[in-house]
Short mmCIF file of C-alpha atoms and ligand atoms in Angstrom, two decimals:
data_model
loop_
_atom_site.label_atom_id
_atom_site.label_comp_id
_atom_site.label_asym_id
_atom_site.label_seq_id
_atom_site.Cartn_x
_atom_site.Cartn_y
_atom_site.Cartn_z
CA UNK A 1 91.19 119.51 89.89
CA UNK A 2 88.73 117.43 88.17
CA UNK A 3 85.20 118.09 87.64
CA UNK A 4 82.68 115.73 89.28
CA UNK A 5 79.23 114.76 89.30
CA UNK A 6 77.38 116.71 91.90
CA UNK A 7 74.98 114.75 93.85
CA UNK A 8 71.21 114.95 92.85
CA UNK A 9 69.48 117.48 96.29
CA UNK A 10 66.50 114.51 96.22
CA UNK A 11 65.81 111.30 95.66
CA UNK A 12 65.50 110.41 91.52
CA UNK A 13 61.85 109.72 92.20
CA UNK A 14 61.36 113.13 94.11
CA UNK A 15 59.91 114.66 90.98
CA UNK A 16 56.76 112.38 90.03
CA UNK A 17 54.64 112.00 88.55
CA UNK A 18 55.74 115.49 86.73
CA UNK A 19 58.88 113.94 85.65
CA UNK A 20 59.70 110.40 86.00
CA UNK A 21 62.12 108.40 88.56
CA UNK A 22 63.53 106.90 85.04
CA UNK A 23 64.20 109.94 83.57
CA UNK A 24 65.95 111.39 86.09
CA UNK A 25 67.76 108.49 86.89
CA UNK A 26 69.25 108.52 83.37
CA UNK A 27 69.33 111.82 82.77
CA UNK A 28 71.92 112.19 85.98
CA UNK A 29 73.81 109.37 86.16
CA UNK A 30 74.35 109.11 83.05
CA UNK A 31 73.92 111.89 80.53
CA UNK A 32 74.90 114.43 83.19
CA UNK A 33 77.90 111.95 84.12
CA UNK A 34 78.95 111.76 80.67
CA UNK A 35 79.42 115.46 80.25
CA UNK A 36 81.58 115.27 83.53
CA UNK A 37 83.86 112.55 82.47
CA UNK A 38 83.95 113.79 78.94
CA UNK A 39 84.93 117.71 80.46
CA UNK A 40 88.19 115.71 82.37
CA UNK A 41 88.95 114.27 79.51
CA UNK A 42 88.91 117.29 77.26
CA UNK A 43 90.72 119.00 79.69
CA UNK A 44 93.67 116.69 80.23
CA UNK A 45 96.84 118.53 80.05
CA UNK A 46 94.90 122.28 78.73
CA UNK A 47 96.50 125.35 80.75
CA UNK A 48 92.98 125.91 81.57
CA UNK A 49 92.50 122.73 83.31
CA UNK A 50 92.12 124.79 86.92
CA UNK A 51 89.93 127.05 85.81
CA UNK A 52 86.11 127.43 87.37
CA UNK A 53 83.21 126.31 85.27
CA UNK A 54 82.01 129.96 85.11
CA UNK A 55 85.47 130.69 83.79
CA UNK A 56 85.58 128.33 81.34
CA UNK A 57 82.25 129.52 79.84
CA UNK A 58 83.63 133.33 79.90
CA UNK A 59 86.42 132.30 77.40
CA UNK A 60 84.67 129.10 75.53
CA UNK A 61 85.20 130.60 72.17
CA UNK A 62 89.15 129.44 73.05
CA UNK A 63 88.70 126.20 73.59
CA UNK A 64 87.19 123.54 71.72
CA UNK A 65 83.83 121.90 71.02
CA UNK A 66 84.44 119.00 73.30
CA UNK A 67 85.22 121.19 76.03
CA UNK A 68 81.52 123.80 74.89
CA UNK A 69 79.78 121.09 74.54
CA UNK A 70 80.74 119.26 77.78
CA UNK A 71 81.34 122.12 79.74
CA UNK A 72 78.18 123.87 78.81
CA UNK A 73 76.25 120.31 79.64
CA UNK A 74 77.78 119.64 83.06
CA UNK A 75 77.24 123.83 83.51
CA UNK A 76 73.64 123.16 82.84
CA UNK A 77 72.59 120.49 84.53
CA UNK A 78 74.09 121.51 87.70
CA UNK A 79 72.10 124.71 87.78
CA UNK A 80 69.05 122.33 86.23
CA UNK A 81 69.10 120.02 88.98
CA UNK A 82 69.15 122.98 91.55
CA UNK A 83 66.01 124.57 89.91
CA UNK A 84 63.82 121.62 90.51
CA UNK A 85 61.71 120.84 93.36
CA UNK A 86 59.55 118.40 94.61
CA UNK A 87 55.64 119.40 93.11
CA UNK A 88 53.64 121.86 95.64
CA UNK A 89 56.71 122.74 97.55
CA UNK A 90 57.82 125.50 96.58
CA UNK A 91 56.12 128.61 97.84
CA UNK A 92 56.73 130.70 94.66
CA UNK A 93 59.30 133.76 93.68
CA UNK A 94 61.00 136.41 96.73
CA UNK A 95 59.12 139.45 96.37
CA UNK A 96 61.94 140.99 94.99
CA UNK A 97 61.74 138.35 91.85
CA UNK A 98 57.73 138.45 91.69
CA UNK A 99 58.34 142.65 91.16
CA UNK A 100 60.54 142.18 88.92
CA UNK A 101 58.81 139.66 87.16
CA UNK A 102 55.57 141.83 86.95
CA UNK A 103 57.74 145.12 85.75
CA UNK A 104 58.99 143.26 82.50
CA UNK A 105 56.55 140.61 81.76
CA UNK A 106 53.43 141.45 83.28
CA UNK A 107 52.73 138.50 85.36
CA UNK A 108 54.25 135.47 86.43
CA UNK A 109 51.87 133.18 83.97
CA UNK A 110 53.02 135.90 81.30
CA UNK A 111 56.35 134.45 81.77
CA UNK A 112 55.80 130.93 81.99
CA UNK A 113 54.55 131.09 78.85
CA UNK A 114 57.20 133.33 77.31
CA UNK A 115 59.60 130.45 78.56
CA UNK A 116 57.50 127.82 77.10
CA UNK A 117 57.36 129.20 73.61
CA UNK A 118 61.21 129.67 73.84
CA UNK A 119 61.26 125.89 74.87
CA UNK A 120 59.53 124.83 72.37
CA UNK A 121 60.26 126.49 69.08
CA UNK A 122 63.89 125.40 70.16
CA UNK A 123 64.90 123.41 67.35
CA UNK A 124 66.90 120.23 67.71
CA UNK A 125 67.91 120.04 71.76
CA UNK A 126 69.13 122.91 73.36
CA UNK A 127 67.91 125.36 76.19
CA UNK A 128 65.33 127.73 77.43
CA UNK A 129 66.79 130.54 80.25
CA UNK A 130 65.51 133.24 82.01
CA UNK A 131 68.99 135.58 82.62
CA UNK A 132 69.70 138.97 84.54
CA UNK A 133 71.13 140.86 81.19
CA UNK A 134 74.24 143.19 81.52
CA UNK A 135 71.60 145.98 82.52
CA UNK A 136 70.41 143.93 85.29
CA UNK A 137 66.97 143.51 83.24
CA UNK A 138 65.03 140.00 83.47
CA UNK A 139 65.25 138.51 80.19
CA UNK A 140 63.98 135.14 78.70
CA UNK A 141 65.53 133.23 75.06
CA UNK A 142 67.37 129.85 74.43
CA UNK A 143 70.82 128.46 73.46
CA UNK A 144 70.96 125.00 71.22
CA UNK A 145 72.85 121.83 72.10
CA UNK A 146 74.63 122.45 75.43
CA UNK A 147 75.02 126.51 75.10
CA UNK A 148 74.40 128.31 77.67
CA UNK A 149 74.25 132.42 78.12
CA UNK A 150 77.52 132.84 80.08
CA UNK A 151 79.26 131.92 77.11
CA UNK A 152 80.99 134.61 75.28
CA UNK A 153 79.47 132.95 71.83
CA UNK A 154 76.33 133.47 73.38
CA UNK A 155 73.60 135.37 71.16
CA UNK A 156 71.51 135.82 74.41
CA UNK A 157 74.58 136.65 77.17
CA UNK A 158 73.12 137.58 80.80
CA UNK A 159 73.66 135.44 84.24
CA UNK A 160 71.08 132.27 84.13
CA UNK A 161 68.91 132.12 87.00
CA UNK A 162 66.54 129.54 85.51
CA UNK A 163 67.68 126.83 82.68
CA UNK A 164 65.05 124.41 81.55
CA UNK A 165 66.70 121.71 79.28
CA UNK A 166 64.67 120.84 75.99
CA UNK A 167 66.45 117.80 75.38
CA UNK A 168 64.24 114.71 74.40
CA UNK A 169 66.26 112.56 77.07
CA UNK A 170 64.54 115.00 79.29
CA UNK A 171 61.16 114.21 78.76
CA UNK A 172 60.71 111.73 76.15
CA UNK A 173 60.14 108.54 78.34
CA UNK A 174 56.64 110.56 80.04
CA UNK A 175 56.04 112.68 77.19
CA UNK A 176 57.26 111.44 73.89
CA UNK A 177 56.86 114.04 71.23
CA UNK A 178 55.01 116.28 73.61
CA UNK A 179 57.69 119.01 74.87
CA UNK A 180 54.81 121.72 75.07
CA UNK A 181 53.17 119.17 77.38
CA UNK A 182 56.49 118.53 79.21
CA UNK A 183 56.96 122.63 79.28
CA UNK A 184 53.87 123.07 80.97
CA UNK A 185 53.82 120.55 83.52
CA UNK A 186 57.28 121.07 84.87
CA UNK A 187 56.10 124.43 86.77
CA UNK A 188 55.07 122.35 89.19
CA UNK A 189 58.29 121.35 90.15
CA UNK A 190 60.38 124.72 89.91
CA UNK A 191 62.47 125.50 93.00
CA UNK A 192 61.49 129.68 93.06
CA UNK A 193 63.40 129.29 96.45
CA UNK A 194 66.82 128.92 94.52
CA UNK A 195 65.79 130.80 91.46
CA UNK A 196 65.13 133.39 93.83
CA UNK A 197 68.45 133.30 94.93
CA UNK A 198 70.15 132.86 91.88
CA UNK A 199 68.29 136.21 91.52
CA UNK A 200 69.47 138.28 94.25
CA UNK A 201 73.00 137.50 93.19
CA UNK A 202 72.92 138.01 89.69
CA UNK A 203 72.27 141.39 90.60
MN1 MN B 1 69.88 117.03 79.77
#
């Protein structure tokens, strides 16, 4: 069973002006399709050519960097494109998120921020998550390139319920050299609806 390109849940110019119809236009069809097609083709003829994405991640130290790499970006961007809403939406985290949110980082602009600064002192591309840890803690921290915490190479490992990609095809049309610009604005367009869900069942 091949992998395929899931289809964007809005239109590519949903997300303006916070992130541009360009962007995400790219950014799916092709950088997200690239992963896809390059996963297949990594795959072709490996035992673990059946296996879930989830799986794959769980046992990615076995397998090799085409299939991280591609794996991890067609992981990522699936959950990515899930995350995002169009702006003034969304009418913010469950309650059972908020508390949680407010037990371990104090507020929810405590941990926007704590996100941010793991955004953007990301060197290179890469990753910033917010994760349910093995103790079923909140915790925020980043992966490079197309890493992601479910992988067992990950420094950070924990469930992602939030992924923000730091790539400069993610925001470099709109914001240049900007990310901290980029990291700020894109609040505006968080889903807390499915966050909020990826939540509850991370727990
Ligand atoms: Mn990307």
């Amino acid at each position: 069973m091949a992998f395929t390109l899931p289809a964007l849940p809005y239109a590519y110019d949903a997300l303006e002006p916070i992130i541009d119809a360009a962007t995400m236009e790219i950014h799916h069809s092709r950088h997200h399709k690239a992963y896809v097609d390059n996963l297949n083709k990594a795959l072709e003829g490996n035992e673990a050519a059946d296996a879930s994405i989830e799986s794959l991640m769980a046992n990615i130290s076995k397998h090799s960097p085409a299939v991280r790499n591609n794996g991890g970006g067609h992981y990522n961007h699936s959950m990515f494109w899930q995350i995002l809403m169009p702006s003034g939406k969304s009418e913010g985290p469950s309650a059972q998120l908020a508390e949680a949110i407010n037990n371990t980082f104090g507020s929810l602009d405590a941990l926007k921020e704590k996100i941010a600064a793991a955004g953007a002192t990301r060197f290179g591309s890469g990753w910033a998550w917010l994760c349910v840890d093995a103790n079923k803690a909140l915790c925020v921290c980043s992966t490079p390139n197309q890493d992601n915490p479910l992988m067992d190479i990950a420094e950070c490992p924990g469930t992602p319920i939030l992924g923000i990609d730091v790539w400069e095809h993610a925001y470099y049309l709109k914001y240049q050299n900007k990310r901290p610009d980029y990291l700020t604005a894109i609040w505006n367009v968080i889903n807390w609806e499915q966050v909020s869900k990826n939540y509850a069942s991370a727990l």
